[in-house]
Every structure is written in C-alpha cells, then in structure tokens.
Coordinates of C-alpha atoms in Angstrom, one line a residue:
M1 CA 20.2 12.3 -10.9
Q2 CA 19.9 15.2 -13.4
S3 CA 22.4 18.1 -14.1
T4 CA 21.3 21.7 -14.7
T5 CA 23.3 24.4 -16.5
F6 CA 22.1 28.0 -16.5
V7 CA 23.1 31.6 -17.1
L8 CA 21.7 34.5 -14.9
R9 CA 21.6 38.2 -15.3
K10 CA 20.7 40.6 -12.5
V11 CA 18.1 42.6 -14.2
K12 CA 14.3 42.6 -14.0
L13 CA 12.8 42.0 -17.5
D14 CA 9.3 40.5 -17.1
K15 CA 8.8 40.5 -20.8
Y16 CA 12.2 39.1 -21.7
K17 CA 11.9 35.6 -23.1
G18 CA 14.5 33.1 -22.0
S19 CA 15.4 30.0 -23.9
Y20 CA 15.4 26.6 -22.2
I21 CA 16.5 23.1 -23.4
R22 CA 14.9 20.2 -21.6
L23 CA 17.0 17.0 -21.9
V24 CA 15.7 15.1 -19.0
E25 CA 13.8 12.6 -21.3
F26 CA 17.1 11.5 -22.9
N27 CA 18.5 8.6 -20.8
N28 CA 22.2 8.9 -21.0
A29 CA 24.9 11.6 -21.4
K30 CA 25.5 10.7 -25.1
G31 CA 21.9 11.1 -25.8
K32 CA 21.7 14.5 -24.1
E33 CA 24.8 15.7 -25.9
D34 CA 23.5 14.5 -29.4
S35 CA 20.2 16.1 -28.7
F36 CA 21.7 19.4 -27.7
L37 CA 23.9 19.6 -30.8
D38 CA 20.9 18.6 -32.9
M39 CA 19.0 21.6 -31.4
I40 CA 21.8 24.0 -32.5
S41 CA 21.6 22.9 -36.2
K42 CA 17.8 23.0 -36.3
E43 CA 15.2 25.8 -36.3
Y44 CA 12.7 23.9 -34.2
V45 CA 13.0 20.9 -31.8
S46 CA 10.3 19.7 -29.4
Y47 CA 12.5 20.0 -26.3
K48 CA 13.4 23.7 -26.7
Y49 CA 11.1 26.3 -24.9
T50 CA 10.9 30.0 -24.6
T51 CA 9.1 31.8 -21.9
T52 CA 9.2 34.9 -19.7
T53 CA 10.0 35.0 -16.0
K54 CA 6.5 36.5 -15.4
D55 CA 4.9 33.2 -16.6
F56 CA 6.6 31.4 -13.7
S57 CA 4.4 33.3 -11.2
K58 CA 1.4 31.5 -12.6
I59 CA 2.3 28.5 -10.5
P60 CA 2.5 28.4 -6.7
G61 CA 6.0 29.0 -5.5
S62 CA 7.0 30.3 -8.9
P63 CA 9.1 27.3 -9.9
V64 CA 11.2 27.6 -13.1
A65 CA 8.7 25.4 -15.0
Y66 CA 9.6 26.8 -18.4
W67 CA 8.0 23.7 -20.2
V68 CA 4.5 24.4 -18.9
S69 CA 2.0 25.2 -21.6
D70 CA -0.4 28.2 -21.4
K71 CA -3.3 25.9 -20.9
M72 CA -1.7 24.2 -18.0
G73 CA -0.4 27.5 -16.6
N74 CA -3.9 28.9 -16.7
I75 CA -5.3 26.0 -14.7
F76 CA -3.0 27.1 -11.9
R77 CA -3.7 30.8 -12.4
Y78 CA -7.5 30.7 -12.4
G79 CA -8.6 27.5 -10.7
E80 CA -9.4 27.0 -7.0
R81 CA -6.9 25.2 -4.8
L82 CA -7.3 21.8 -3.1
R83 CA -6.7 23.6 0.1
D84 CA -10.1 25.3 -0.3
Y85 CA -11.8 21.9 0.1
S86 CA -9.4 20.1 2.4
K87 CA -6.5 20.3 4.9
S88 CA -3.1 18.6 4.3
K89 CA -1.2 17.8 7.4
M90 CA 2.3 16.5 8.3
G91 CA 2.5 13.9 11.1
L92 CA 4.7 13.3 14.2
S93 CA 8.3 12.4 14.5
T94 CA 9.0 10.0 17.4
G95 CA 12.6 10.8 17.8
D96 CA 13.2 7.1 18.4
N97 CA 11.4 4.8 15.9
N98 CA 13.2 1.7 17.1
S99 CA 11.6 2.1 20.5
F100 CA 8.1 3.1 19.5
I101 CA 7.3 1.6 16.0
R102 CA 6.7 -2.0 15.2
Y103 CA 5.3 -4.1 12.4
W104 CA 1.8 -5.1 13.5
F105 CA 2.6 -8.9 13.5
E106 CA 5.5 -8.5 16.0
V107 CA 3.5 -7.6 19.1
S108 CA 0.6 -9.2 20.9
I109 CA -2.6 -8.7 19.1
K110 CA -4.3 -8.4 22.6
K111 CA -2.6 -5.0 23.1
C112 CA -3.6 -3.6 19.7
G113 CA -6.4 -1.2 19.0
F114 CA -7.9 -1.1 15.4
N115 CA -10.5 1.3 14.4
I116 CA -10.2 3.3 17.5
K117 CA -11.8 6.8 17.1
S118 CA -9.9 8.6 19.8
A119 CA -7.0 8.4 22.3
M120 CA -9.6 8.2 25.0
G121 CA -11.0 5.0 23.6
L122 CA -7.5 3.5 23.6
I123 CA -7.1 4.4 27.3
E124 CA -10.5 3.1 28.2
M125 CA -9.7 -0.3 26.7
D126 CA -6.1 -0.4 28.2
L127 CA -4.5 -0.9 24.8
K128 CA -1.0 0.0 23.8
W129 CA -0.6 -0.2 20.1
V130 CA -2.5 1.5 17.2
P131 CA -2.0 1.7 13.4
L132 CA 0.5 4.2 12.0
N133 CA 0.5 5.8 8.6
K134 CA 4.2 5.8 7.7
G135 CA 4.2 5.9 3.9
G136 CA 5.6 2.7 2.3
D137 CA 5.8 1.4 -1.2
F138 CA 4.2 2.9 -4.3
R139 CA 0.5 1.8 -3.9
K140 CA -2.8 3.5 -4.8
W141 CA -6.3 3.3 -3.3
F142 CA -5.7 1.1 -0.2
G143 CA -2.9 -0.7 1.6
N144 CA 0.5 -0.2 3.2
N145 CA -1.1 -0.9 6.5
V146 CA 1.7 -2.7 8.3
Y147 CA 3.0 -0.4 11.1
L148 CA 1.9 0.2 14.7
I149 CA 2.9 2.9 17.2
N150 CA 3.1 2.8 20.9
W151 CA 0.3 5.2 21.8
Q152 CA -0.2 4.0 25.4
N153 CA -1.5 6.8 27.7
N154 CA -2.1 9.0 24.7
G155 CA 1.6 8.7 23.6
K156 CA 2.9 9.9 26.9
R157 CA 6.4 8.3 26.5
I158 CA 6.9 9.6 23.0
K159 CA 5.9 13.1 24.1
E160 CA 8.5 13.0 26.9
L161 CA 11.3 12.6 24.5
P162 CA 13.2 15.9 24.0
N163 CA 13.7 15.3 20.3
S164 CA 10.1 14.1 19.5
I165 CA 7.8 16.4 17.5
M166 CA 4.1 16.3 17.9
R167 CA 2.2 17.7 14.9
N168 CA -1.5 18.0 14.2
E169 CA -2.6 15.7 17.1
T170 CA -6.2 16.8 16.9
Y171 CA -6.4 15.0 13.5
Y172 CA -5.2 11.6 14.8
F173 CA -7.6 8.6 14.5
K174 CA -9.7 10.3 11.9
E175 CA -10.5 8.9 8.5
C176 CA -8.4 10.5 5.7
I177 CA -6.3 10.2 2.6
T178 CA -2.7 9.3 3.0
W179 CA 0.4 9.1 0.8
T180 CA 4.2 8.4 1.0
D181 CA 6.3 11.5 1.5
V182 CA 9.2 10.1 -0.5
G183 CA 8.1 8.6 -3.8
S184 CA 10.9 7.0 -5.7
R185 CA 8.3 6.3 -8.5
D186 CA 5.3 8.4 -8.7
F187 CA 2.9 10.0 -6.2
S188 CA 0.2 7.5 -4.9
A189 CA -2.6 8.2 -2.5
R190 CA -4.6 5.8 -0.4
K191 CA -7.8 5.7 1.7
S192 CA -7.0 5.5 5.4
E193 CA -9.7 4.3 7.8
N194 CA -10.4 5.4 11.3
G195 CA -7.9 4.6 14.0
F196 CA -4.5 5.8 12.6
V197 CA -1.9 8.1 14.0
F198 CA 0.3 9.5 11.2
A199 CA 4.0 10.2 10.9
D200 CA 6.0 12.6 9.0
A201 CA 6.7 10.0 6.3
G202 CA 3.0 9.5 5.8
P203 CA 1.2 12.8 5.6
C204 CA -2.5 12.9 5.5
L205 CA -5.4 15.0 3.9
Y206 CA -8.7 15.6 5.6
T207 CA -11.8 16.7 3.8
K208 CA -15.6 16.4 4.0
K209 CA -16.8 12.8 3.6
T210 CA -18.8 13.8 0.6
N211 CA -15.6 14.9 -1.3
E212 CA -13.2 12.2 -0.1
E213 CA -13.5 9.8 -2.9
Y214 CA -13.5 12.5 -5.5
I215 CA -10.3 14.0 -4.1
L216 CA -8.6 10.6 -3.9
G217 CA -9.6 10.0 -7.6
L218 CA -8.0 13.3 -8.5
L219 CA -4.8 12.6 -6.6
N220 CA -4.3 9.3 -8.3
S221 CA -5.0 10.8 -11.7
R222 CA -2.7 11.8 -14.5
V223 CA -3.7 15.4 -14.1
A224 CA -2.4 15.5 -10.5
K225 CA 0.8 13.6 -11.5
E226 CA 1.6 16.3 -14.1
C227 CA 0.7 19.1 -11.8
L228 CA 3.0 17.7 -9.0
K229 CA 5.9 17.5 -11.5
I230 CA 5.5 21.2 -12.0
I231 CA 4.9 22.3 -8.4
N232 CA 7.7 20.2 -7.0
P233 CA 9.8 18.1 -9.5
T234 CA 11.6 16.1 -6.6
V235 CA 10.9 12.8 -4.9
H236 CA 9.3 14.5 -1.9
F237 CA 5.6 15.2 -1.8
K238 CA 4.9 17.6 1.2
P239 CA 1.5 18.7 2.4
G240 CA 2.2 22.2 1.0
N241 CA 2.7 20.7 -2.5
I242 CA -0.7 18.8 -2.3
S243 CA -2.6 21.8 -0.9
V244 CA -1.9 24.0 -3.9
L245 CA -3.1 21.5 -6.6
P246 CA -5.7 23.2 -8.9
F247 CA -9.1 21.9 -8.0
I248 CA -12.2 21.7 -10.0
L249 CA -15.2 19.8 -8.6
K250 CA -17.2 18.3 -11.4
N251 CA -18.9 14.9 -12.3
Q252 CA -18.6 14.0 -8.6
K253 CA -21.0 11.0 -8.6
I254 CA -19.3 8.9 -11.3
V255 CA -15.9 9.7 -10.0
S256 CA -16.8 8.7 -6.5
E257 CA -18.4 5.4 -7.7
K258 CA -15.3 4.4 -9.6
V259 CA -13.0 5.3 -6.6
K260 CA -15.1 3.3 -4.2
N261 CA -14.8 0.4 -6.5
N262 CA -11.0 0.9 -6.8
I263 CA -10.7 1.1 -2.9
S264 CA -12.7 -2.2 -2.7
I265 CA -10.6 -4.0 -5.3
S266 CA -7.4 -2.8 -3.7
K267 CA -8.5 -3.9 -0.2
I268 CA -9.4 -7.4 -1.4
D269 CA -6.0 -7.6 -2.9
W270 CA -4.2 -6.3 0.3
D271 CA -6.2 -8.6 2.6
S272 CA -5.4 -11.7 0.5
F273 CA -1.9 -11.9 2.0
E274 CA -1.2 -12.8 5.6
T275 CA 0.8 -9.7 6.3
S276 CA -2.6 -7.8 6.4
W277 CA -4.2 -7.7 9.8
D278 CA -7.6 -8.3 8.0
F279 CA -6.4 -11.5 6.4
T280 CA -9.1 -14.2 6.9
H281 CA -7.8 -17.4 5.2
H282 CA -5.8 -18.3 2.2
P283 CA -7.4 -17.5 -1.2
L284 CA -6.7 -21.0 -2.6
L285 CA -9.2 -22.3 0.0
T286 CA -11.8 -19.7 -1.2
Y287 CA -11.4 -20.9 -4.7
S288 CA -11.1 -24.5 -4.0
A289 CA -14.9 -25.0 -4.2
I290 CA -16.0 -27.2 -7.2
K291 CA -17.4 -24.8 -9.8
N292 CA -19.2 -27.4 -12.0
T293 CA -19.5 -31.2 -12.2
S294 CA -16.4 -31.5 -14.3
D295 CA -14.1 -29.8 -11.8
V296 CA -11.9 -31.7 -9.4
N297 CA -11.0 -30.3 -6.1
T298 CA -7.3 -29.8 -6.6
I299 CA -4.8 -27.1 -5.8
E300 CA -4.2 -26.6 -9.5
T301 CA -8.0 -26.0 -10.1
A302 CA -8.1 -23.6 -7.1
F303 CA -5.1 -21.7 -8.4
H304 CA -6.7 -21.3 -11.9
N305 CA -9.9 -20.1 -10.3
W306 CA -8.0 -17.6 -8.2
S307 CA -5.8 -16.6 -11.1
D308 CA -9.0 -15.8 -13.2
F309 CA -10.4 -13.7 -10.3
T310 CA -7.1 -11.7 -9.9
I311 CA -6.9 -11.0 -13.7
E312 CA -10.5 -9.8 -13.7
Q313 CA -9.8 -7.5 -10.7
F314 CA -6.6 -6.3 -12.3
N315 CA -8.2 -5.4 -15.5
Q316 CA -11.2 -3.8 -13.8
L317 CA -8.9 -1.5 -11.7
K318 CA -6.9 -0.6 -14.9
T319 CA -10.0 0.2 -16.8
N320 CA -11.4 2.3 -13.8
E321 CA -8.2 4.2 -13.6
E322 CA -8.1 5.0 -17.3
E323 CA -11.7 6.2 -17.1
L324 CA -10.9 8.4 -14.2
N325 CA -8.0 9.8 -16.1
R326 CA -10.3 10.6 -19.2
I327 CA -12.8 12.3 -16.8
F328 CA -10.2 14.5 -15.1
I329 CA -8.4 15.3 -18.4
E330 CA -11.7 16.5 -19.8
I331 CA -12.5 18.5 -16.7
Y332 CA -9.2 20.3 -16.8
G333 CA -9.3 20.7 -20.6
L334 CA -6.0 18.8 -21.2
Q335 CA -7.0 16.5 -24.0
D336 CA -4.3 17.9 -26.3
E337 CA -1.6 17.4 -23.6
L338 CA -2.3 14.2 -21.6
T339 CA -3.5 10.7 -22.4
P340 CA -5.5 8.4 -20.1
E341 CA -3.7 5.2 -20.6
V342 CA -2.2 3.4 -17.5
E343 CA 0.7 1.0 -17.9
E344 CA 0.3 -2.4 -16.2
K345 CA 3.3 -1.7 -14.0
D346 CA 1.4 1.2 -12.5
V347 CA -1.6 -0.9 -11.4
T348 CA -0.7 -1.6 -7.8
I349 CA -2.5 -4.8 -7.1
S350 CA -1.2 -8.3 -7.8
K351 CA -2.2 -10.9 -10.4
A352 CA -1.9 -14.5 -9.2
N353 CA 1.6 -15.9 -9.1
R354 CA 1.9 -19.6 -8.9
V355 CA 5.3 -19.8 -7.0
R356 CA 4.4 -17.0 -4.6
D357 CA 0.9 -18.3 -4.0
I358 CA 1.9 -21.9 -3.4
K359 CA 4.6 -20.8 -1.0
S360 CA 2.1 -18.5 0.8
F361 CA -0.3 -21.5 1.0
I362 CA 2.4 -23.5 2.7
S363 CA 3.0 -20.6 5.1
Y364 CA -0.7 -20.4 5.9
A365 CA -0.6 -24.2 6.6
V366 CA 2.3 -23.7 9.1
G367 CA 0.3 -20.9 10.7
C368 CA -2.6 -23.4 11.2
M369 CA -0.1 -26.0 12.7
F370 CA 0.9 -23.4 15.3
G371 CA -2.6 -22.3 16.0
R372 CA -2.0 -18.7 14.5
Y373 CA -4.8 -19.6 12.0
S374 CA -7.5 -22.2 11.9
L375 CA -9.6 -23.9 9.3
D376 CA -12.5 -23.6 11.8
E377 CA -12.7 -19.9 12.0
E378 CA -11.6 -17.0 9.8
G379 CA -8.9 -14.4 10.6
L380 CA -6.2 -14.4 13.3
I381 CA -6.9 -17.0 16.0
Y382 CA -4.0 -16.6 18.3
A383 CA -1.2 -14.0 18.4
G384 CA -0.7 -13.3 22.1
G385 CA -2.5 -13.8 25.3
E386 CA -3.3 -17.2 26.9
F387 CA -3.0 -20.1 24.4
K388 CA -5.2 -22.2 26.6
D389 CA -8.0 -19.8 26.0
K390 CA -8.1 -20.8 22.4
F391 CA -7.0 -24.5 22.3
E392 CA -7.2 -27.3 24.9
I393 CA -7.2 -31.1 24.9
E394 CA -10.0 -32.9 26.6
N395 CA -10.3 -36.7 26.7
G396 CA -7.5 -36.9 24.2
E397 CA -9.3 -34.6 21.7
L398 CA -8.0 -31.3 20.5
R399 CA -10.6 -28.5 20.7
I400 CA -10.8 -24.9 19.7
R401 CA -12.8 -22.2 21.2
I402 CA -15.3 -20.8 18.5
S403 CA -17.6 -18.0 19.4
E404 CA -17.3 -18.7 23.2
G405 CA -18.0 -22.4 22.6
W406 CA -15.6 -25.3 22.3
E407 CA -15.5 -27.5 19.1
K408 CA -13.3 -30.2 17.8
S409 CA -10.3 -28.8 15.9
T410 CA -10.2 -29.7 12.2
I411 CA -6.5 -30.1 12.1
D412 CA -3.8 -31.0 14.7
V413 CA -2.0 -28.2 16.3
A414 CA 1.5 -28.5 17.8
M415 CA 0.4 -28.0 21.4
D416 CA 4.0 -27.9 22.7
N417 CA 4.9 -25.2 20.1
V418 CA 7.7 -27.2 18.4
I419 CA 7.7 -28.5 14.9
V420 CA 10.7 -30.4 13.6
V421 CA 12.2 -29.8 10.2
A422 CA 14.3 -32.8 9.4
D423 CA 16.0 -34.2 6.3
D424 CA 14.2 -37.5 6.6
D425 CA 11.1 -39.1 8.1
Y426 CA 12.3 -39.3 11.7
F427 CA 9.2 -38.0 13.4
E428 CA 5.5 -38.8 12.6
D429 CA 4.6 -35.2 13.4
D430 CA 7.4 -33.4 11.6
I431 CA 6.6 -30.5 9.4
V432 CA 6.3 -32.5 6.2
N433 CA 3.9 -35.1 7.7
R434 CA 1.8 -32.3 9.2
F435 CA 1.7 -30.5 5.9
V436 CA 0.5 -33.8 4.2
D437 CA -2.3 -34.1 6.8
F438 CA -3.2 -30.4 6.1
L439 CA -3.6 -31.2 2.5
K440 CA -5.8 -34.1 3.1
V441 CA -8.1 -32.1 5.2
T442 CA -8.2 -29.0 2.9
F443 CA -8.3 -30.8 -0.5
G444 CA -9.1 -34.4 0.3
E445 CA -7.3 -37.7 0.3
K446 CA -8.6 -38.6 -3.1
T447 CA -6.5 -35.9 -4.8
L448 CA -3.5 -36.0 -2.4
G449 CA -1.0 -37.4 -4.8
E450 CA -2.1 -35.0 -7.5
N451 CA -1.8 -32.1 -5.2
L452 CA 1.6 -33.1 -3.8
D453 CA 2.9 -33.4 -7.4
Y454 CA 1.5 -29.9 -8.3
I455 CA 3.2 -28.3 -5.2
A456 CA 6.5 -30.1 -5.8
E457 CA 6.6 -29.0 -9.5
T458 CA 6.0 -25.5 -8.4
L459 CA 8.9 -25.8 -6.0
E460 CA 11.1 -27.0 -8.9
K461 CA 11.2 -30.8 -8.3
K462 CA 14.5 -32.4 -9.1
V463 CA 15.1 -35.5 -11.2
N464 CA 14.8 -38.7 -9.1
E465 CA 13.0 -36.8 -6.3
T466 CA 9.6 -37.8 -5.0
S467 CA 7.1 -35.0 -4.4
R468 CA 7.4 -35.4 -0.6
Q469 CA 11.2 -35.2 -1.0
T470 CA 10.9 -32.0 -2.9
I471 CA 8.6 -30.5 -0.2
R472 CA 11.0 -31.7 2.5
R473 CA 13.8 -30.0 0.8
Y474 CA 11.9 -26.8 0.5
F475 CA 11.1 -26.8 4.3
L476 CA 14.7 -27.7 5.1
K477 CA 16.4 -25.1 2.9
D478 CA 14.1 -22.4 1.7
F479 CA 11.0 -22.0 3.8
Y480 CA 12.6 -19.9 6.5
K481 CA 14.4 -17.7 3.9
D482 CA 10.9 -17.0 2.4
H483 CA 9.4 -16.4 5.8
V484 CA 12.1 -13.9 6.8
R485 CA 11.6 -12.1 3.5
V486 CA 7.8 -11.9 3.7
Y487 CA 7.9 -10.7 7.2
K488 CA 10.5 -8.1 6.4
K489 CA 13.3 -9.6 8.6
R490 CA 11.0 -9.7 11.5
P491 CA 10.1 -13.4 11.5
I492 CA 7.3 -14.6 13.8
Y493 CA 8.3 -18.3 13.4
W494 CA 11.8 -18.8 14.8
L495 CA 14.1 -21.5 13.5
F496 CA 16.4 -23.5 15.9
D497 CA 19.3 -24.3 13.6
S498 CA 22.4 -26.4 14.5
G499 CA 24.3 -25.4 11.3
K500 CA 25.2 -26.2 7.7
E501 CA 25.0 -30.0 8.1
N502 CA 21.2 -29.6 8.9
G503 CA 21.7 -31.8 12.0
F504 CA 18.9 -30.2 13.8
K505 CA 16.2 -27.8 12.8
A506 CA 12.8 -27.0 14.5
L507 CA 10.4 -24.1 14.3
V508 CA 8.6 -22.4 17.2
Y509 CA 6.0 -19.6 17.2
M510 CA 7.4 -16.5 18.8
H511 CA 3.9 -15.5 20.3
R512 CA 3.8 -18.8 22.1
Y513 CA 7.3 -18.8 23.5
D514 CA 7.8 -19.2 27.2
I515 CA 11.0 -19.8 29.5
S516 CA 10.6 -23.6 29.1
T517 CA 10.5 -23.7 25.3
V518 CA 14.3 -23.9 24.7
A519 CA 14.5 -26.8 27.2
R520 CA 11.6 -28.6 25.6
V521 CA 13.2 -28.3 22.1
R522 CA 16.4 -29.8 23.5
T523 CA 15.1 -32.7 25.6
D524 CA 12.0 -33.7 23.5
Y525 CA 13.4 -33.2 20.0
L526 CA 17.2 -32.7 19.8
H527 CA 18.0 -35.6 22.0
Q528 CA 15.4 -37.8 20.4
L529 CA 16.8 -37.0 17.0
Q530 CA 20.3 -37.8 18.1
K531 CA 19.2 -41.2 19.2
K532 CA 17.5 -41.8 15.9
Y533 CA 20.7 -40.7 14.1
E534 CA 22.8 -43.2 16.2
A535 CA 20.3 -46.0 15.6
E536 CA 20.4 -45.3 11.8
V537 CA 24.2 -45.3 11.8
K538 CA 24.2 -48.7 13.4
R539 CA 21.7 -50.1 10.9
L540 CA 23.7 -48.7 8.0
G541 CA 26.9 -50.3 9.4
I542 CA 25.1 -53.7 9.5
F543 CA 23.8 -53.1 6.0
I544 CA 27.2 -52.1 4.5
E545 CA 28.7 -55.4 5.9
S546 CA 25.9 -57.5 4.3
D547 CA 26.0 -58.9 0.8
I548 CA 25.0 -55.9 -1.2
S549 CA 25.9 -54.4 -4.6
P550 CA 28.8 -51.9 -4.8
R551 CA 26.3 -49.2 -5.7
E552 CA 24.1 -49.9 -2.7
K553 CA 27.2 -49.9 -0.5
A554 CA 28.4 -46.5 -1.8
V555 CA 25.0 -45.0 -1.2
A556 CA 24.8 -46.4 2.3
M557 CA 28.4 -45.2 3.2
K558 CA 27.6 -41.7 2.0
K559 CA 24.6 -41.6 4.1
K560 CA 26.4 -43.0 7.1
E561 CA 29.1 -40.3 6.7
S562 CA 26.5 -37.5 6.5
L563 CA 24.8 -38.8 9.6
N564 CA 28.0 -38.9 11.6
K565 CA 28.6 -35.2 10.6
Q566 CA 25.2 -34.4 11.8
I567 CA 25.8 -36.2 15.1
V568 CA 29.0 -34.2 15.7
E569 CA 27.1 -31.0 14.9
C570 CA 24.2 -31.9 17.2
L571 CA 26.6 -32.6 20.0
S572 CA 28.2 -29.2 19.7
Y573 CA 24.8 -27.6 19.3
D574 CA 23.6 -29.4 22.5
Q575 CA 26.1 -27.3 24.5
V576 CA 24.7 -24.1 23.2
I577 CA 21.0 -25.1 23.7
A578 CA 21.7 -26.4 27.2
H579 CA 23.4 -23.2 28.2
V580 CA 20.5 -21.1 26.9
A581 CA 17.9 -23.4 28.5
N582 CA 19.5 -23.0 31.9
Q583 CA 19.2 -19.3 31.6
K584 CA 15.4 -19.5 31.1
I585 CA 15.3 -16.3 29.0
E586 CA 12.2 -14.4 28.9
I587 CA 11.0 -12.3 25.9
N588 CA 8.7 -9.3 25.8
L589 CA 6.6 -9.1 22.5
D590 CA 6.4 -5.3 22.9
D591 CA 10.1 -5.2 22.3
G592 CA 9.7 -6.5 18.8
V593 CA 11.5 -9.3 16.9
A594 CA 14.9 -7.7 16.6
V595 CA 15.5 -7.2 20.3
N596 CA 14.0 -10.6 21.4
Y597 CA 15.7 -12.5 18.6
S598 CA 19.1 -11.1 19.5
K599 CA 18.8 -12.7 23.0
F600 CA 19.5 -16.2 21.4
Q601 CA 22.3 -15.1 19.1
G602 CA 26.0 -14.8 19.7
V603 CA 25.6 -17.1 22.8
E604 CA 28.9 -17.5 24.7
V605 CA 29.2 -21.0 26.2
P606 CA 31.9 -21.6 28.9
Q607 CA 34.4 -24.3 28.0
G608 CA 36.2 -24.8 31.2
E609 CA 39.0 -23.1 33.0
G610 CA 41.7 -21.6 30.6
K611 CA 39.6 -22.1 27.5
M612 CA 37.9 -19.5 25.3
P613 CA 34.1 -19.7 25.5
L614 CA 32.2 -21.2 22.5
K615 CA 30.3 -18.5 20.7
A616 CA 27.4 -19.6 18.6
N617 CA 23.9 -18.8 17.4
L618 CA 20.9 -20.7 18.7
L619 CA 18.6 -19.6 15.9
A620 CA 19.1 -19.2 12.1
K621 CA 20.5 -15.9 11.0
I622 CA 18.0 -13.4 9.6

C-alpha cells in the first residue's frame, strides 16, 4: 500500500511544469522521510521529476505518469496499438462459482471435454465439463490449467441465473492468449489451447495465428511490464489496459521461434505434475533408465538425471526470456532505460526438488495402487465410469484393458478400493507393503534396500528407525496432509480416520466410492484390525509375565498401553462407521469434493433414549 500527497489548482496551464517526488522505491516510512528531506537540501536527486500536464496526454487514459521519459512517452504517442492487431476480451461471471466451477480432478473424466472447438461439439458428445481460464498464480507461457466449468447444454443453467453475466461468448473454445486479471506480482501471459471458456478473472486476447507467438513474447517482456506500470499502476490488468499497449511488429521470426520453445518448456514442466490433466507418468520413471554401464538403476540416480534435465530447461527458459527482452528493448529503442536480465524468481518453471519429487513419486505410487494410474499405460487410467471396464480378475490374475485388449497388470491394484494405513505390519497388503512392491517393480529388487534408504533419508529418517519405519511414519502422519495441500483442499483419496491414537486409518479413492464402501471398510478392515490389536495385547501380556529384562518389560508395557488406547478409540469409531454404513450414502462426483466430503463429517450417532447423540467425523479433517 502506498500513500500519495498532492496539491491541485483549478487552472489550465498546459506549459506549467509541476514537480513530483517519487518515493515508492523506498521500502519504509523512515526511508521515504529521509529521502524527501534529502531532496530539499540537494539541487538534484534521481527521484524528483518535473513535467507538464500536457505530457500526460501522450499515454492512453492520461494517467499522472510524471516519471515517464520523453522516449517512453513518444512510444505511446507515435506507435500503433496492440488493439490494431488483436482483440482483448473479458470473460463471463457465473454468479455462483461454487455450483458451476470445479478443479478438473474432482469430477468424472468421462464427462469432461478437452480440446472441444465449439459448444455444439460438447452437446454432440453429451459432455458436461470443459476447461476454464480463471487466472491463477504468476506463471508465464503455459499452465494454470486446473479449472472446469459446467457448460452442459451450452451453459444453459448458468445463463438462467439472474446474476450471471455472459460476455464475448462467440470467442469461447478458441485458441488464445490468457492472463490473470489480478496480479499480486507482475503481469504474466500464457498460451491457451482450443477448448476453453474464460471467466472475468482470466481475460483473453485473440489474434491471427501468425502473430500469436510474437504478441505473447511482447506481453511477457520487460517492455510490456514497464508500459503496463504506466498505463495502470495497480494489481489489475484489464483487457482495456492490454489493448492500448504500444505495438511494433519486427523480427517476428526469431521472436516466434523463442516463444514456441518457451511454451514447450513450460508445458513439459506443467505436465510433470499429476495435477495436470496431461500428466502421463512420474518423471523419476522417465529418468530411471540406465544412461551408461556405470549407472545403477536407483531412485537417487533417477533424481539426479531428472534434476540435470530441469536445470537445463530452467536455464534455457531464462536465456530465452533475456534474449526476448533484448530484442524488444532494441525494437522499442529503450536500451538506455531497461535491462534484459531476468531474476531466477521470475522464471516460472520448477527445478527438481528432492523432497517434493520423492513425495510426488509416493503419491503416484498410491495412484497406481488405486488404478488411477498404471505402469502399463501412460496417462489417466481411471477417474470415473465403470471400474470393471479397466480392471478385472480372471483365473486369479489381475488384468488391465490396454488399447481395447486385456493384459496382465504389472502391479497389484486394490480391487476393493481400500488401503489400510497402520502403525505396524498388521496387513500384508497395507500401504507400506504395497509401496515396497511398487519399488521392486519400478526399480528392481536388487536395489530395493538402497532405494528404501534414499526415500527414508529424504523423509527425514529418525535415529533408531529402519527405512520402512520412516516410510510407515510418513504414510501415517504426513501423506494425507501433503495430498490435501497438493490437491488444494479437494482430496481425491479420502482418509478414514479414527482419531489421534491412530487406531484406524484407511484410504479410499473417491472416484471408486459406492454405497457399500463404508461397510466394507468397517467389516473387512476395522474389525480385522481390532482382532489383531486384541491378539497382540494378549501376546504382550504373556511376554510381560515371562522372564525378561526390565527394559524389555518397559517397552512391552508401553506398547500394550498404546494398543489398549487404540482399541478404545476403534470401539468408539465403530459406532460412527456403523451408523454411516447403514445410511448407504451416495455421492455425485459432479458436486465436487467439498459437498461430498461433508456428507461424512459431523455425523450424529444416536446414543439411546435421554442421551445426547455422539457427534464425530468419519474422515480426516481437510
């Protein structure tokens, strides 16, 4: 937030030179005060300007841009405008975003239309959801593709809302350039492919295909950044602001080539994460191939190969952006005012990050366990529809449908849609054992120990913990927190959670939920775990009474006490899960995670006549 002080006089004096002191570059009140006092005592300071009111008219809208040089002012005065080569448009307002907008990963992929070229195409294929440009984080060239809008029957339901506003509908589904209306950092523009509707927070610009890359290059350049500061020095970037940018078309071929490369690099980066709908498989698998005879097929080697690639891509993008800045600075004749350098923080792709990438590899593995992804085929395998159309068991063998044919699945999939997360090795097919099996398949049994150690060290292995214990602790305490964060508080894997004693935890995949899921979790897993707890308590009781050392006895008694707390917690949780199971709750993926998740939270369980109902959550809080 900045403060402005000014003195006005009601008189028209075009040639009168006003004095202006620009203190916005000084970070605090003391710095501003000292600089102002310094200005009074000196004949010249760099932050004092004099200009006439007539000079303001050089710039569209006549902003009080007193700091603008004559050279920059003349660019506005004599140059063409971007509107002469393109059309900038504001998008729709639904009037009820909660009802009509979803993250793409919430709904059934079977109802989604990507790369649709018209509303008629959506109607013909009987689809409901299409991509929506809705702004998003500071990101250049490509990305921020996470939202869908309900455009069934050409957006009929939205159009019927009295407070919805339709704008520029004839431009929907067309290839364009988009940006974020509110930019808390700087302006950033991105390529948008066919098939998008656009909202008021994600305005779009339409131009001839031959000019698209050139204009995108200009918009992401230092020249455009400085011009926008003059036109509209706020955090909003409206279509009108973009349309009046000074435009010079020159060196188009070299600019277009570099911009195409930037788009490609940024798309590869965006699609390397599972929150992209074009994600194919985890990059650590791509870079796990042995590069030469001295390499060993380990996760560590794969990470280093992946890291080398991302650094190369990052540096190439930074170099390209600086070269584009040089080109546009020269085209606009601003060599004395602007420099081409780009700070690393302004390069909007990611370098490899060991903790993030190992955790995302674990997440990918869980996706494979549920059948969302597969090692047998790239991309999204199952996210809605009939699960039996993708996976089946025949003669005791799990098979997956690949290109209309059935093949043996490389890894085991939880066919009942339940994976237990326990604090010890109570189930052969719990999440830790499944993950170990996944590692054996993807990186081999020979390097299993080494890979488990590398993962455990990444997850901050504790003293006296084995690698498997570290991984188990991560699944028990932190995996779901990370999943909720990555999926923006709209988790697609749901955690049944009995409470702080970790008595019972189990994951299910939302897209595979049916009305029998809760009952299956209860009878096949919760009750089985309770029996295992009781058996272990008995075993520990016998062990404690035997001839053992005081230290062994203390450890056993502590474990027994913990198990008894877990048993009590499970008994209480069983009341909640039994009540919900009997209700046979249905969910509708179209309603999104927030609505569906809430059906299992704040459950009131009757406690008998005269007693207050027990109120509890079936699932972990998000």
